[in-house]
PDB file of C-alpha atoms in Angstrom:
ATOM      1  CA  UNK A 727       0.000   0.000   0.000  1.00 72.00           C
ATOM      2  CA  UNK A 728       1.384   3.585  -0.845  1.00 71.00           C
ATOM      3  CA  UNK A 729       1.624   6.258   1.484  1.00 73.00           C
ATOM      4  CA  UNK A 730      -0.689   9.087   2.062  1.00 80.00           C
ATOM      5  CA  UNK A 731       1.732  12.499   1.682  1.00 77.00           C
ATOM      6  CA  UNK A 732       0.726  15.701   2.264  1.00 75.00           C
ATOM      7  CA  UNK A 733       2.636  18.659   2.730  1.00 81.00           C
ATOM      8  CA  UNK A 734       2.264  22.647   1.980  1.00 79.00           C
ATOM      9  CA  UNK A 735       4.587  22.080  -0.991  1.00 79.00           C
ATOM     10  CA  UNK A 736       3.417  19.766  -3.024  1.00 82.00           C
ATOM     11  CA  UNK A 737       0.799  17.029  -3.703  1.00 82.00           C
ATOM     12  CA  UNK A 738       1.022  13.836  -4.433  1.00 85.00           C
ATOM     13  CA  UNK A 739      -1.278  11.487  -6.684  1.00 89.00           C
ATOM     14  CA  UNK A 740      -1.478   7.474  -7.071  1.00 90.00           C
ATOM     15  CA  UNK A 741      -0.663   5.633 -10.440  1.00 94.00           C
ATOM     16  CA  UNK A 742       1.729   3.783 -11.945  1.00 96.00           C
ATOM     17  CA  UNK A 743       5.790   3.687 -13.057  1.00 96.00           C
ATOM     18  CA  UNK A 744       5.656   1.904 -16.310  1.00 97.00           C
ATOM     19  CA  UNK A 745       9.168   0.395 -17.550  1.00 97.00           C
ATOM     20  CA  UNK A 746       9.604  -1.064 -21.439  1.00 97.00           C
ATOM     21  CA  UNK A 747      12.981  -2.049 -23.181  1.00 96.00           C
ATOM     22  CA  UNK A 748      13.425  -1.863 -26.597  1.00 96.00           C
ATOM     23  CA  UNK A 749      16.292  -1.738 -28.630  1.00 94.00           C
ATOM     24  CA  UNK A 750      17.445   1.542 -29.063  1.00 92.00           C
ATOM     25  CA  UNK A 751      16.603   2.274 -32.590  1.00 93.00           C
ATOM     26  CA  UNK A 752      13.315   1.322 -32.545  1.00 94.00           C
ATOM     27  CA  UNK A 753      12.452   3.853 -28.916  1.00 95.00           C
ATOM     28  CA  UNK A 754      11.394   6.680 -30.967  1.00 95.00           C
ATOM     29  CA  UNK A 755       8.379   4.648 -32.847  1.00 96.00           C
ATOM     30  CA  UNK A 756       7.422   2.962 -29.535  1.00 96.00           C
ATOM     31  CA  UNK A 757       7.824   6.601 -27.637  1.00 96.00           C
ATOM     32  CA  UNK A 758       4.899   7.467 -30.655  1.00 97.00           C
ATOM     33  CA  UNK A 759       2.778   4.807 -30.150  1.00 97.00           C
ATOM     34  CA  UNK A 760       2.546   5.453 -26.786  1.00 97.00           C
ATOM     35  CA  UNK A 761       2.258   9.082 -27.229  1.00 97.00           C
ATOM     36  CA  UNK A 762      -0.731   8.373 -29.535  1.00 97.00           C
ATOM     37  CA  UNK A 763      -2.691   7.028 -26.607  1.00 96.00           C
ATOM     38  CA  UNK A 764      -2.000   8.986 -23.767  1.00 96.00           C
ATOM     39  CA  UNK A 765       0.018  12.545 -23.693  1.00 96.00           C
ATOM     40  CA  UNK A 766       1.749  11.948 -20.329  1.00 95.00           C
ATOM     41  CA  UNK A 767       1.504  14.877 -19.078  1.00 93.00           C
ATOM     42  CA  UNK A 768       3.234  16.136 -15.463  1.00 91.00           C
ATOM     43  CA  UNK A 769       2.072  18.964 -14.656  1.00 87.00           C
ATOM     44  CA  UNK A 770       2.551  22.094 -17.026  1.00 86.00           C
ATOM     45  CA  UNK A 771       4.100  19.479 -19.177  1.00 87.00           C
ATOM     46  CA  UNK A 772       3.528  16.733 -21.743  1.00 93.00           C
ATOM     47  CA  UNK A 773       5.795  14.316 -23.160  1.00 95.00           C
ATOM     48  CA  UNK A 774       7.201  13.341 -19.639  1.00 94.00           C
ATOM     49  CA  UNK A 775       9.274   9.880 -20.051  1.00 95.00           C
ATOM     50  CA  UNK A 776      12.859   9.285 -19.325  1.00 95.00           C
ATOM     51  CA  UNK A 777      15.187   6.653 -21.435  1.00 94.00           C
ATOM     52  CA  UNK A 778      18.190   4.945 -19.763  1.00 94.00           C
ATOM     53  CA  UNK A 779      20.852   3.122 -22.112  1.00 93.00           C
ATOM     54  CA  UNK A 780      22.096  -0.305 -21.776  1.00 93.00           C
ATOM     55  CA  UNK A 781      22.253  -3.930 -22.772  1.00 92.00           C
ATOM     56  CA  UNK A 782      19.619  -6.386 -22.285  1.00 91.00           C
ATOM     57  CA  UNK A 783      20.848  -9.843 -22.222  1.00 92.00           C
ATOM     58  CA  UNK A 784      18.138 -13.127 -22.690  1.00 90.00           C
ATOM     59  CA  UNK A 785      18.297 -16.521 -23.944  1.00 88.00           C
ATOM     60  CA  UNK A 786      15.716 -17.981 -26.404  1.00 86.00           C
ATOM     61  CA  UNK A 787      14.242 -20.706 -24.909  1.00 88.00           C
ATOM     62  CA  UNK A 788      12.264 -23.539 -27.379  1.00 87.00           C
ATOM     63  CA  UNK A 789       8.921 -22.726 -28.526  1.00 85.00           C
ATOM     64  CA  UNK A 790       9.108 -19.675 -29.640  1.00 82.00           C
ATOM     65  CA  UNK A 791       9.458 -17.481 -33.282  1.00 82.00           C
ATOM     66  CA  UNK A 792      13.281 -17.279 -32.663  1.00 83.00           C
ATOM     67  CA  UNK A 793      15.469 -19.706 -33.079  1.00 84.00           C
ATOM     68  CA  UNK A 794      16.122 -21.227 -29.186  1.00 88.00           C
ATOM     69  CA  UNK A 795      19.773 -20.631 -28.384  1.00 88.00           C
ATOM     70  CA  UNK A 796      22.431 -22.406 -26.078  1.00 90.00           C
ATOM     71  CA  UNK A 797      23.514 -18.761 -24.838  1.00 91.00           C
ATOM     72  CA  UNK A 798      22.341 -15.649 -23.989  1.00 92.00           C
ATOM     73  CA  UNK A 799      22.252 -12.780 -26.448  1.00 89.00           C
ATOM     74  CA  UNK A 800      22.809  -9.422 -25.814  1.00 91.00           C
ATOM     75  CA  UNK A 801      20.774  -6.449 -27.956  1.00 90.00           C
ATOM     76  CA  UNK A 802      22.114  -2.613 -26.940  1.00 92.00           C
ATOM     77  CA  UNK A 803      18.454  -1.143 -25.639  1.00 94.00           C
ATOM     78  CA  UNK A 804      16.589   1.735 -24.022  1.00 94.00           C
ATOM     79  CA  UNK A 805      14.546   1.349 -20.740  1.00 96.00           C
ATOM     80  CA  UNK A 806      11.857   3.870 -20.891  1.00 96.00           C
ATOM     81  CA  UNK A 807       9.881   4.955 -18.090  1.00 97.00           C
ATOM     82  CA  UNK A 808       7.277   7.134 -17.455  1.00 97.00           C
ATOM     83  CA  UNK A 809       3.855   7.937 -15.136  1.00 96.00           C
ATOM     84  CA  UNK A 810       0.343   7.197 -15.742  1.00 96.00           C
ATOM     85  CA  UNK A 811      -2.444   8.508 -13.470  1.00 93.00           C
ATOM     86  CA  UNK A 812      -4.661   5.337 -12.014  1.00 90.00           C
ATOM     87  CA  UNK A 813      -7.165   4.255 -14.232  1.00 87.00           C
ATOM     88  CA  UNK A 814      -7.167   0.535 -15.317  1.00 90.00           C
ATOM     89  CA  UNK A 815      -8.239   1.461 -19.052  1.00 92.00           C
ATOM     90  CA  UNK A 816      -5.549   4.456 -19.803  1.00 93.00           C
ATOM     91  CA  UNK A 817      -3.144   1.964 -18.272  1.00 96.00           C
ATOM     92  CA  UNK A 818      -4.317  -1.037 -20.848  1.00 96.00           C
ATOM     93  CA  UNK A 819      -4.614   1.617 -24.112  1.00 96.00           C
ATOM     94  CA  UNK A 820      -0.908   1.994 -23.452  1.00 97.00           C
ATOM     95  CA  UNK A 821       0.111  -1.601 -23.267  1.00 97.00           C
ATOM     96  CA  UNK A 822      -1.823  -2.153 -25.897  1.00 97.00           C
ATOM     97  CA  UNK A 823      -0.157   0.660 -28.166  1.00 97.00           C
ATOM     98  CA  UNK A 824       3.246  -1.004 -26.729  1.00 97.00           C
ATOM     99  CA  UNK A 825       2.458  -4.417 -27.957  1.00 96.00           C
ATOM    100  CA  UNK A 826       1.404  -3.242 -31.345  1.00 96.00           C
ATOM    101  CA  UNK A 827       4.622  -0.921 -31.841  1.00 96.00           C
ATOM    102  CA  UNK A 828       7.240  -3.449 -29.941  1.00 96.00           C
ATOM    103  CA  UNK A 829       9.496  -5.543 -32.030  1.00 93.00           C
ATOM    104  CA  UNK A 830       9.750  -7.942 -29.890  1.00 91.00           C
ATOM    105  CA  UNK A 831       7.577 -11.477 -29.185  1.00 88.00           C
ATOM    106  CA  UNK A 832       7.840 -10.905 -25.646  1.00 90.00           C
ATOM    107  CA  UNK A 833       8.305  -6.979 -24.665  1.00 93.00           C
ATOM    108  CA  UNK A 834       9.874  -6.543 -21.338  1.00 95.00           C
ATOM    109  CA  UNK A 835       7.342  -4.115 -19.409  1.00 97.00           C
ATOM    110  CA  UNK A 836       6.455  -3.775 -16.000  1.00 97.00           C
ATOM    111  CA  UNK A 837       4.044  -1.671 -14.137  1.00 97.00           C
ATOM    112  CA  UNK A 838       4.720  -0.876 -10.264  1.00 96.00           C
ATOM    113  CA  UNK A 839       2.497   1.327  -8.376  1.00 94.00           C
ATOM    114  CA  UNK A 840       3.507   4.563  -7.701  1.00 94.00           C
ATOM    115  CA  UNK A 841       2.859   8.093  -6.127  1.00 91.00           C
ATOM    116  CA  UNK A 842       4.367  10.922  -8.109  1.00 90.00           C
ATOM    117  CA  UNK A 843       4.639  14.537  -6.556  1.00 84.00           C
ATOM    118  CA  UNK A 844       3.441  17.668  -8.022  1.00 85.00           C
ATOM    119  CA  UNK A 845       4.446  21.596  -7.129  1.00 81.00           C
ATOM    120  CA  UNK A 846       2.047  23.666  -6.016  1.00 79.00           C
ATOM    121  CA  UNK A 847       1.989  26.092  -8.846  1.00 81.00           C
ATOM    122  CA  UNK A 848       3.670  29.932  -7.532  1.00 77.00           C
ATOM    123  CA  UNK A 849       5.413  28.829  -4.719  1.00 79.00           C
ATOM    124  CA  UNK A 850       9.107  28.182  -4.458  1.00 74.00           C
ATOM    125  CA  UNK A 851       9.398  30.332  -7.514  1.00 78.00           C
ATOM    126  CA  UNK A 852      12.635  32.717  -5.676  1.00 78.00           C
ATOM    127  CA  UNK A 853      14.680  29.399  -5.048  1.00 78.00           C
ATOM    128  CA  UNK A 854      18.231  29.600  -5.499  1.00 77.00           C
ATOM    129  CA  UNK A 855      18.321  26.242  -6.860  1.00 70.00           C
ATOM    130  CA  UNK A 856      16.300  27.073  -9.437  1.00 74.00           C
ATOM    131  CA  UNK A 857      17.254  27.177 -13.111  1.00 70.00           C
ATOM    132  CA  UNK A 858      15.958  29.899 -14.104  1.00 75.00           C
ATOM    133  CA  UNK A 859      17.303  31.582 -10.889  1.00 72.00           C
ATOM    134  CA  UNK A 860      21.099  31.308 -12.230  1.00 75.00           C
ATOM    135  CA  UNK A 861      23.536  31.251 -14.641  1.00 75.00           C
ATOM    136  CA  UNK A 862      22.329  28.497 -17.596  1.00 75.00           C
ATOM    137  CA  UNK A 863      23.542  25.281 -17.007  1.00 73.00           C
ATOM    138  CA  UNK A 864      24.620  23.196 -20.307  1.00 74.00           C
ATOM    139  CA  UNK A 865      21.411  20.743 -19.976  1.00 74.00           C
ATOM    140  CA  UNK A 866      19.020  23.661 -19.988  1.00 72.00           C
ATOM    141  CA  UNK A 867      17.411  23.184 -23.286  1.00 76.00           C
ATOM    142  CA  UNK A 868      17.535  26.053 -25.445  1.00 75.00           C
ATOM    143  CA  UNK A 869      14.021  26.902 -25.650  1.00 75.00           C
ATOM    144  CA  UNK A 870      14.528  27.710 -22.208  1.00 74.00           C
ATOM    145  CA  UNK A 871      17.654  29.595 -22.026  1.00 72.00           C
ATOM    146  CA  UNK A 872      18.086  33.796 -21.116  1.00 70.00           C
ATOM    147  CA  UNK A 873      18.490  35.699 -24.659  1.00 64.00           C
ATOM    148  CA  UNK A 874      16.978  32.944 -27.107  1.00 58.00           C
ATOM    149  CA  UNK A 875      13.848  34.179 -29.376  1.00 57.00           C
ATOM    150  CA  UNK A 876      10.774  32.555 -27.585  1.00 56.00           C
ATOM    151  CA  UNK A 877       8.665  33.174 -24.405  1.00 44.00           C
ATOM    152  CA  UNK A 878      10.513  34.278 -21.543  1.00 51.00           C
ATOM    153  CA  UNK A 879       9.233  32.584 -17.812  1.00 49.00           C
ATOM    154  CA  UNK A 880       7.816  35.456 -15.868  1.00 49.00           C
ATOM    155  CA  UNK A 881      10.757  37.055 -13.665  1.00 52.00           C
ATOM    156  CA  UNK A 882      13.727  35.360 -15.747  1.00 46.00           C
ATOM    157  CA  UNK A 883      14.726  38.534 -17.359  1.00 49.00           C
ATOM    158  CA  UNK A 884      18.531  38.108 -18.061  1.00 45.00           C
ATOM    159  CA  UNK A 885      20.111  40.537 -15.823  1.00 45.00           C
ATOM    160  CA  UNK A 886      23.962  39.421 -16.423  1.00 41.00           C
ATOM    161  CA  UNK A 887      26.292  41.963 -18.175  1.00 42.00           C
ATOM    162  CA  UNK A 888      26.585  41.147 -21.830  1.00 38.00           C
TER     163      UNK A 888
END
């Protein structure tokens, strides 16, 4: 059972951490297909999944389409992640869309219960910590940088010295 949070800061909401692998070339289709069915959305945000490289190893056992083989395999491949609200039906629509887009006989997903947190929109704004509260760092995308075309964040005005 997942804890009940509360706090002046943030809130927090029940749902589930899904996890796929797929080989790394084919992450951008399944990304779609997923995207298709539900927009992920965090927040003042959409599109919220992360990716983490590495290898997945497996053996083919008899039985199935491939070939069975005496050792295991390994195939370079993305773990993405991401959040879906509860709701048994969203949750299904996705695996669904994942099956259908997967390469794979047998994709590699699992589903864990979770609790994500969410601000509490116009508080915390003045943090230090912030991005947007000191110099850019090199993984602040550019739409989001001080002095490139687009729509600043309220109170980000760039007040360095050229």
């Amino acid at each position: 059972m997942l804890p009940r949070l509360s706090s002046e800061r943030f809130t927090a909401e029940a749902g589930y951490r899904v996890m796929v692998q797929v080989p790394a070339p084919e992450a951008a289709a399944l990304r779609a297909a997923i995207l298709a069915e539900d927009p992920l959305q965090w927040g003042d945000y959409d599109q919220v999944s992360h990716e983490t490289g590495g290898v997945q190893r497996f053996r083919s056992l008899p039985g199935g389409v491939n070939a069975a083989t005496e050792v295991a395999v390994e195939v370079p491949c993305l773990e993405l992640s991401f959040f879906l609200p509860e709701g048994a039906a969203r949750l299904e629509r996705v695996i669904r869309a994942i099956y259908r887009a997967h390469p794979y006989e047998e994709p590699v997903i699992q589903v864990v219960a979770a609790l994500r947190t969410r601000h509490i929109r116009g508080l915390d704004q003045d943090n230090p910590n912030r991005f947007w509260n000191r110099a850019d760092a090199d993984w602040v995308p550019d739409a989001h940088r001080r002095g490139v075309p687009g729509t600043p964040q309220p109170g980000t005005e760039d007040t360095r010295e050229a």
